[in-house]
Coordinates of C-alpha atoms in Angstrom, one line a residue:
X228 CA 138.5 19.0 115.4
X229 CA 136.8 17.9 112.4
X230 CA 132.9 18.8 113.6
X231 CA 134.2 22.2 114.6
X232 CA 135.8 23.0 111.3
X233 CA 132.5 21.2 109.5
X234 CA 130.1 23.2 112.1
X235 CA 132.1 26.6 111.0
X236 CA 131.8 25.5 107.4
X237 CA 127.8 24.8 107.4
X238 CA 127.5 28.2 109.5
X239 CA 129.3 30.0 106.8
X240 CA 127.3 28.4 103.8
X241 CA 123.8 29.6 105.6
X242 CA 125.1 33.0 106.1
X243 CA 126.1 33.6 102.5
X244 CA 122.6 31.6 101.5
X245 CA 120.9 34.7 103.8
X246 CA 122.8 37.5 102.4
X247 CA 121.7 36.1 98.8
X248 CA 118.2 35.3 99.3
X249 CA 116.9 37.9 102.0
X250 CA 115.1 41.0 100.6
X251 CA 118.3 43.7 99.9
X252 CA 116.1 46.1 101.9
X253 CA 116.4 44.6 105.2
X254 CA 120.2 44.3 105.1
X255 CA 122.2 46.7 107.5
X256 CA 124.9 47.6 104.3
X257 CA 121.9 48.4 102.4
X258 CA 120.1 50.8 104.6
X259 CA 123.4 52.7 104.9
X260 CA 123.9 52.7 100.9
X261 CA 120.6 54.2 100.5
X262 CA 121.1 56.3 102.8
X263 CA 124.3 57.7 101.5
X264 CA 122.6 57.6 98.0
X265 CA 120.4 60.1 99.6
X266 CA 123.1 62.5 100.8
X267 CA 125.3 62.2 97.7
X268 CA 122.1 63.4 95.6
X269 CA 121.6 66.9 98.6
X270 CA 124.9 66.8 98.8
X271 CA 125.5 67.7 94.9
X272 CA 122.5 70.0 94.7
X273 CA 123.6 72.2 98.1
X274 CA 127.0 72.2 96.2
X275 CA 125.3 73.6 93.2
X276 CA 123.1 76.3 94.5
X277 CA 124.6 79.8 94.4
X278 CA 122.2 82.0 95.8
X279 CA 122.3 82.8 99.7
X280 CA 125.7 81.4 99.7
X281 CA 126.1 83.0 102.9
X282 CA 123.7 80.3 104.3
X283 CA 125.1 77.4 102.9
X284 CA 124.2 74.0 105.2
X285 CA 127.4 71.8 106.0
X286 CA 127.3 68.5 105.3
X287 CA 126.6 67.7 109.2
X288 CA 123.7 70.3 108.9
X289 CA 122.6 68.8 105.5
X290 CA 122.2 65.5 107.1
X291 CA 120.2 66.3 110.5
X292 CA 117.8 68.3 108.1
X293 CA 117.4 65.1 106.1
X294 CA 116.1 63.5 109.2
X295 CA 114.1 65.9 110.4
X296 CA 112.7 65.9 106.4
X297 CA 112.0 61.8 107.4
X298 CA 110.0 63.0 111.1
X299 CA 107.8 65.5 108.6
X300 CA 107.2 63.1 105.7
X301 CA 106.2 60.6 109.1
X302 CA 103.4 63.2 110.3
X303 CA 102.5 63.6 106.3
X304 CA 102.0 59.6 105.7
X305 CA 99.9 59.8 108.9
X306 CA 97.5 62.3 107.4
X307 CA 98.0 60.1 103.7
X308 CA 100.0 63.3 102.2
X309 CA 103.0 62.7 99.9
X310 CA 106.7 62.7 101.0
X311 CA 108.3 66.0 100.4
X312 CA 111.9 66.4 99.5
X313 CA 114.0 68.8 100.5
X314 CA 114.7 72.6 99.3
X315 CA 118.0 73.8 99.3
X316 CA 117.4 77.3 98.6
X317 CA 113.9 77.4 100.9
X318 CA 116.7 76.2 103.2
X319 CA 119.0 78.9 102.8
X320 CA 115.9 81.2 103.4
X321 CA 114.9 79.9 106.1
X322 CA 118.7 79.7 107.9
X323 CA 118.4 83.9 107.0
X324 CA 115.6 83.9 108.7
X325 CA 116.2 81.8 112.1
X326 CA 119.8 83.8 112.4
X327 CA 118.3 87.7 112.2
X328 CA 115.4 86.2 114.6
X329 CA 117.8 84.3 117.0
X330 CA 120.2 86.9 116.9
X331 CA 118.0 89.9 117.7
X332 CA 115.6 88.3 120.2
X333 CA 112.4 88.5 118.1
X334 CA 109.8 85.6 116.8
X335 CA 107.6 85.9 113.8
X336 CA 106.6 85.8 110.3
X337 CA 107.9 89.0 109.4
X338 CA 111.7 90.2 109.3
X339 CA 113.4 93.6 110.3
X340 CA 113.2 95.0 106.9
X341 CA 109.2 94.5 107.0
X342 CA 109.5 91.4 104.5
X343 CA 106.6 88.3 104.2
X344 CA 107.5 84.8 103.9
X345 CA 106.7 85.0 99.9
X346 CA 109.2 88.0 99.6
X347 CA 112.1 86.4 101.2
X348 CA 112.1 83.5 98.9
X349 CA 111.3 85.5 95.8
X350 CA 113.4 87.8 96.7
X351 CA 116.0 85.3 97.0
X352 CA 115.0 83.7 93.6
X353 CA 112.2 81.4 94.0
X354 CA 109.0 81.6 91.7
X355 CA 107.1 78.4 93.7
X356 CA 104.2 79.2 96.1
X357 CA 105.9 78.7 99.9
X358 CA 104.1 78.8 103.3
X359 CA 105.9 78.8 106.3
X360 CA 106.0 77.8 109.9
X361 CA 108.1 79.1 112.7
X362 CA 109.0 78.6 116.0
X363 CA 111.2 79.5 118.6
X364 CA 112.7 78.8 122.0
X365 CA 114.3 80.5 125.0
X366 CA 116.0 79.8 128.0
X367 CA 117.7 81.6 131.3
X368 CA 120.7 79.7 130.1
X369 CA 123.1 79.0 127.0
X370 CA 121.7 75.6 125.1
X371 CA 124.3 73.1 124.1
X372 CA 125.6 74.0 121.2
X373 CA 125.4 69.9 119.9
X374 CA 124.1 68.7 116.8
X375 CA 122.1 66.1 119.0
X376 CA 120.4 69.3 121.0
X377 CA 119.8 70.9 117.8
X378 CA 118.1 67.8 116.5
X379 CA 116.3 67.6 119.8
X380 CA 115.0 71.2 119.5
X381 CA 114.1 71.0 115.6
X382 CA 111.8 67.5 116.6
X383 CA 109.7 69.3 119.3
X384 CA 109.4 72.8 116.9
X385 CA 108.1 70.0 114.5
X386 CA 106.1 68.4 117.3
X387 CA 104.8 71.1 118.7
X388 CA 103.1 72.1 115.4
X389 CA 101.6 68.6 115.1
X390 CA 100.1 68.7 118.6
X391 CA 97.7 71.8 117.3
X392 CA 93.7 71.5 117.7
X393 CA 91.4 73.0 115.5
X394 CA 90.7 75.7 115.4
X395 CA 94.0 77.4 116.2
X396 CA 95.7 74.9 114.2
X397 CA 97.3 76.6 110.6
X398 CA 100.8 75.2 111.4
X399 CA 99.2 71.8 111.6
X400 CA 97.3 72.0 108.4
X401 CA 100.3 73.5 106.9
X402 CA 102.6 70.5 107.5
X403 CA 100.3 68.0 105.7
X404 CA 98.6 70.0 103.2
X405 CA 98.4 67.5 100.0
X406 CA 99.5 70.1 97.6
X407 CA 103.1 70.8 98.9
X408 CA 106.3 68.9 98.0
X409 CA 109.0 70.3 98.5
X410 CA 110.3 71.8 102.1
X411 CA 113.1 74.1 103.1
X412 CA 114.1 73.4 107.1
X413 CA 115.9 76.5 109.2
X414 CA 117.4 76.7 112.6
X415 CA 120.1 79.2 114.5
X416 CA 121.0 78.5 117.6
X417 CA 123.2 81.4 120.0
X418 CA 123.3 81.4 123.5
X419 CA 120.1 81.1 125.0
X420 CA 117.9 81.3 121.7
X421 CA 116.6 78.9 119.5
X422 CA 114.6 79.2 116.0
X423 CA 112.8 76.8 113.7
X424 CA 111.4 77.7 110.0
X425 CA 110.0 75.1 107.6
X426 CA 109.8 76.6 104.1
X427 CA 106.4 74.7 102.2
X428 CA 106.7 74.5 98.8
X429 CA 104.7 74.0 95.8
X430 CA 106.3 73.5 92.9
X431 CA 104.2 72.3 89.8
X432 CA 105.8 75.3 86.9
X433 CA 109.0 76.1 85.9
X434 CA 109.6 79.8 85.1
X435 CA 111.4 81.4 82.8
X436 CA 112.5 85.5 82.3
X437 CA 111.2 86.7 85.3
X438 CA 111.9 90.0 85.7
X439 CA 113.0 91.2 89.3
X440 CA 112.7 95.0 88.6
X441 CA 110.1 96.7 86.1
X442 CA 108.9 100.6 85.4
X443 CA 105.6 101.9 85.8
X444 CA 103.9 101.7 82.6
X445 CA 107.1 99.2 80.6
X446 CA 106.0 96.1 78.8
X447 CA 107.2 92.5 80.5
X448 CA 106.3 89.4 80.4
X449 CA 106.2 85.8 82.0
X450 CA 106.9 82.6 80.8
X451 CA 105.6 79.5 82.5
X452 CA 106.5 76.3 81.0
X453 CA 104.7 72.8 82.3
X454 CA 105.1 69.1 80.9
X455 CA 101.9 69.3 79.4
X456 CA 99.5 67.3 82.0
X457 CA 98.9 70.6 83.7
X458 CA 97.3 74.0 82.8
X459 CA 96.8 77.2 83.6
X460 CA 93.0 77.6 85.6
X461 CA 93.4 81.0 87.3
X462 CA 96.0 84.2 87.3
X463 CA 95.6 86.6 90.3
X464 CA 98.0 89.2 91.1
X465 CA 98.1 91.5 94.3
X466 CA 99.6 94.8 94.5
X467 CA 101.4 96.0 97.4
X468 CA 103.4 98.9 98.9
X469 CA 107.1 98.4 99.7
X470 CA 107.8 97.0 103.5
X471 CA 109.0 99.5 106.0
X472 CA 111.1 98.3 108.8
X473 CA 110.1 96.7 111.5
X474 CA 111.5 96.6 115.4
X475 CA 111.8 93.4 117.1
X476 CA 108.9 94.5 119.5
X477 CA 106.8 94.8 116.1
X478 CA 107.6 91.9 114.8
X479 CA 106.9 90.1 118.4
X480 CA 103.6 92.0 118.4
X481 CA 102.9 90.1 115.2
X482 CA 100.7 87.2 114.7
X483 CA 99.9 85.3 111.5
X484 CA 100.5 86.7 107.6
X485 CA 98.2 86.8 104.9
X486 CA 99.2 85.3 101.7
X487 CA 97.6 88.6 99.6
X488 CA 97.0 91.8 100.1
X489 CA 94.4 93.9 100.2
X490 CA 94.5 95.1 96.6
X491 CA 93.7 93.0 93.8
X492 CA 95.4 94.3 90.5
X493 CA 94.4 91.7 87.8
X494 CA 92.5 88.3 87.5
X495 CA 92.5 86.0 84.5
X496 CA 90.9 83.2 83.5
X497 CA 92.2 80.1 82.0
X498 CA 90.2 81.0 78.9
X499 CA 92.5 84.6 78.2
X500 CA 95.4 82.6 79.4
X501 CA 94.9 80.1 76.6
X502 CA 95.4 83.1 73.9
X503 CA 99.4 83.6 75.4
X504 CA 99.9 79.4 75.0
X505 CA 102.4 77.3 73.0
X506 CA 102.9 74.2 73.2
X507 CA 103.1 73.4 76.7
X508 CA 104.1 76.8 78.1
X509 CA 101.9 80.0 78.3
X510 CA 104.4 83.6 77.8
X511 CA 102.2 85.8 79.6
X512 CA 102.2 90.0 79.0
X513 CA 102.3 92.3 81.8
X514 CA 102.2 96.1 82.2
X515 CA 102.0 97.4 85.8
X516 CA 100.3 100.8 86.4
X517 CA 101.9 102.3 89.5
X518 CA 104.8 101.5 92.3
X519 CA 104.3 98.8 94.7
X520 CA 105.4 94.9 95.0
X521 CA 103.0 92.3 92.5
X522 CA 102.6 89.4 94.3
X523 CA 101.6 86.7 91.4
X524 CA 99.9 83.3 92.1
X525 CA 98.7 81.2 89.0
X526 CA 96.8 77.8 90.0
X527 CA 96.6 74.9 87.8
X528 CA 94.2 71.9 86.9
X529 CA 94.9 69.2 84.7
X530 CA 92.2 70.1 82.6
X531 CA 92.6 73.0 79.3
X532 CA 89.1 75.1 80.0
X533 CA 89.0 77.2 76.4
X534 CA 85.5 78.8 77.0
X535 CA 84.4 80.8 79.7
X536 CA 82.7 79.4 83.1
X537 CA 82.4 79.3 87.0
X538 CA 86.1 79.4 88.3
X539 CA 86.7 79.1 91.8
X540 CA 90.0 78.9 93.2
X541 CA 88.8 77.1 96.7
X542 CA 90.5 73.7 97.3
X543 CA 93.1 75.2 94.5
X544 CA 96.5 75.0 94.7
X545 CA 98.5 78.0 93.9
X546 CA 101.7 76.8 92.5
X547 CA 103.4 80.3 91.5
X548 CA 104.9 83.0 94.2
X549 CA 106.5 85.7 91.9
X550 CA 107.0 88.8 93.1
X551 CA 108.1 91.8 91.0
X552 CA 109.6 94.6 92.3
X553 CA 107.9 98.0 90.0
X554 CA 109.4 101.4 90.3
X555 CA 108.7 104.8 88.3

């Protein structure tokens, strides 16, 4: 009796000497704290985001997108590309998205009101550069309508991007591009169809008094404020016409979307950019000349160039998709 209760006493002793002296990060009841830190944090901001409330995630939703975050940041690591955190409203976007593609049988870039990726999100308030991927699945029969088969069908959308071979491979180089870090994940699921967005951001400004809607000819400006290690290198704006509604068919007929248009309305360099500077944001005027949608991407280097030279924006990150919305 006595070397059993001695026996149970030394095996209790070593137990609390492990749970003192192993590394915390190894322990079960820390792996689940951490990973409840993590929700706690998305779970605060998805509770705070009020635009596209319509699309709001659940908190079941919020967490298989989590995961499927963990599976991208996996192929990112491979390709030594930063993590990316999660987007709520490049989420919310992309939910839009998946549901109107699900729901009226069509796959693509392009929506039924004739709307690019870099509308949608500036449309629904975002001034960050995004680039997207999408994919989609069919059947002859209704999925399973299971959070396990949705995280199933999000891991082979996500797989079957990685699997790509140059040269057809722009989804691929999309998903660990060095430049992003941020990424809004979409899905819908009815019946028999299946859809899959990821939202690429970069976000390296914050933006201030953007305005949505301007006239022909009225005065406006932009305010871009950074923490002073980064700087304005290039301004480019595109001009546009409105989009005109599309038909499923169209959209199917679709392929891949340029991130510009044909029209170039205005380019600066970081020398005339320097003149609308304080401190460490730049309040930059704007007058627009005729109707259309201005598409606005500003890159940044983490060198001030005051004088003018060679700019060229290959290699570049764009960290800015504004668009503004000009009417007579």
């Amino acid at each position: 009796m006595f070397k059993k209760t001695a026996r149970q006493l030394i095996v209790f002793l070593f137990l609390i000497l492990i749970f003192f002296w192993f590394p915390r990060s190894i322990l079960p009841s820390q792996m689940n704290e951490s990973i409840q830190d993590s929700f706690e944090t998305y779970y605060k901001l998805n509770e705070s985001e009020h635009r596209l409330s319509a699309y709001k995630d659940s908190d079941e939703v919020l967490k298989l997108k989590l995961h499927q975050v963990d599976i991208i940041n996996n192929s990112r690591k491979k390709h030594k590309a930063t993590p990316v955190k999660l987007d709520i409203l490049a989420s919310r976007v992309a939910n839009k998205m998946s549901r109107e593609a699900a729901e009226n049988n069509y796959f693509g870039h392009w929506n039924m009101a004739g709307e690019k990726p870099y509308h949608r999100y500036a449309f629904a308030g975002g001034y960050d550069h995004v680039s997207e991927n999408a994919y989609g699945e069919w059947s002859s029969a209704n999925y399973n309508q299971s959070s396990s088969t949705i995280s199933t069908m999000m891991k082979s959308g996500h797989a079957s991007f990685m699997a790509e071979r140059s040269p057809n491979n722009g989804h691929k180089k999309n998903i660990i591009d060095k430049s992003h870090n941020f990424a809004g994940i979409g899905f819908y699921l009815i019946g028999n169809q299946f859809r899959y967005y990821e939202e690429f951001i970069d976000r390296y400004f914050e933006f201030e008094d953007i305005p949505e809607n301007v006239k022909v000819g009225e005065p406006c400006s932009i305010t871009v404020k950074t923490n002073g290690d980064k700087f304005i290198y290039f301004l480019i704006i595109y001009r546009g016409k409105f989009p005109l509604s599309l038909t499923p068919n169209e959209i199917n007929r679709k392929g891949s979307y340029n991130d510009y248009t044909n029209e170039t309305f205005l380019t600066k360099g970081a020398w005339d950019i320097k003149a609308y500077k304080s401190g460490s944001s730049y309040k930059i005027p704007l007058i627009f000349s005729k109707e259309g949608l201005y598409y606005i991407h500003l890159y940044y280097d983490e060198k001030e160039i005051t004088k003018p030279a060679s700019l060229n924006t290959k290699g570049k990150t764009p960290a800015s998709g504004i668009v503004i919305k000009v009417n007579r």
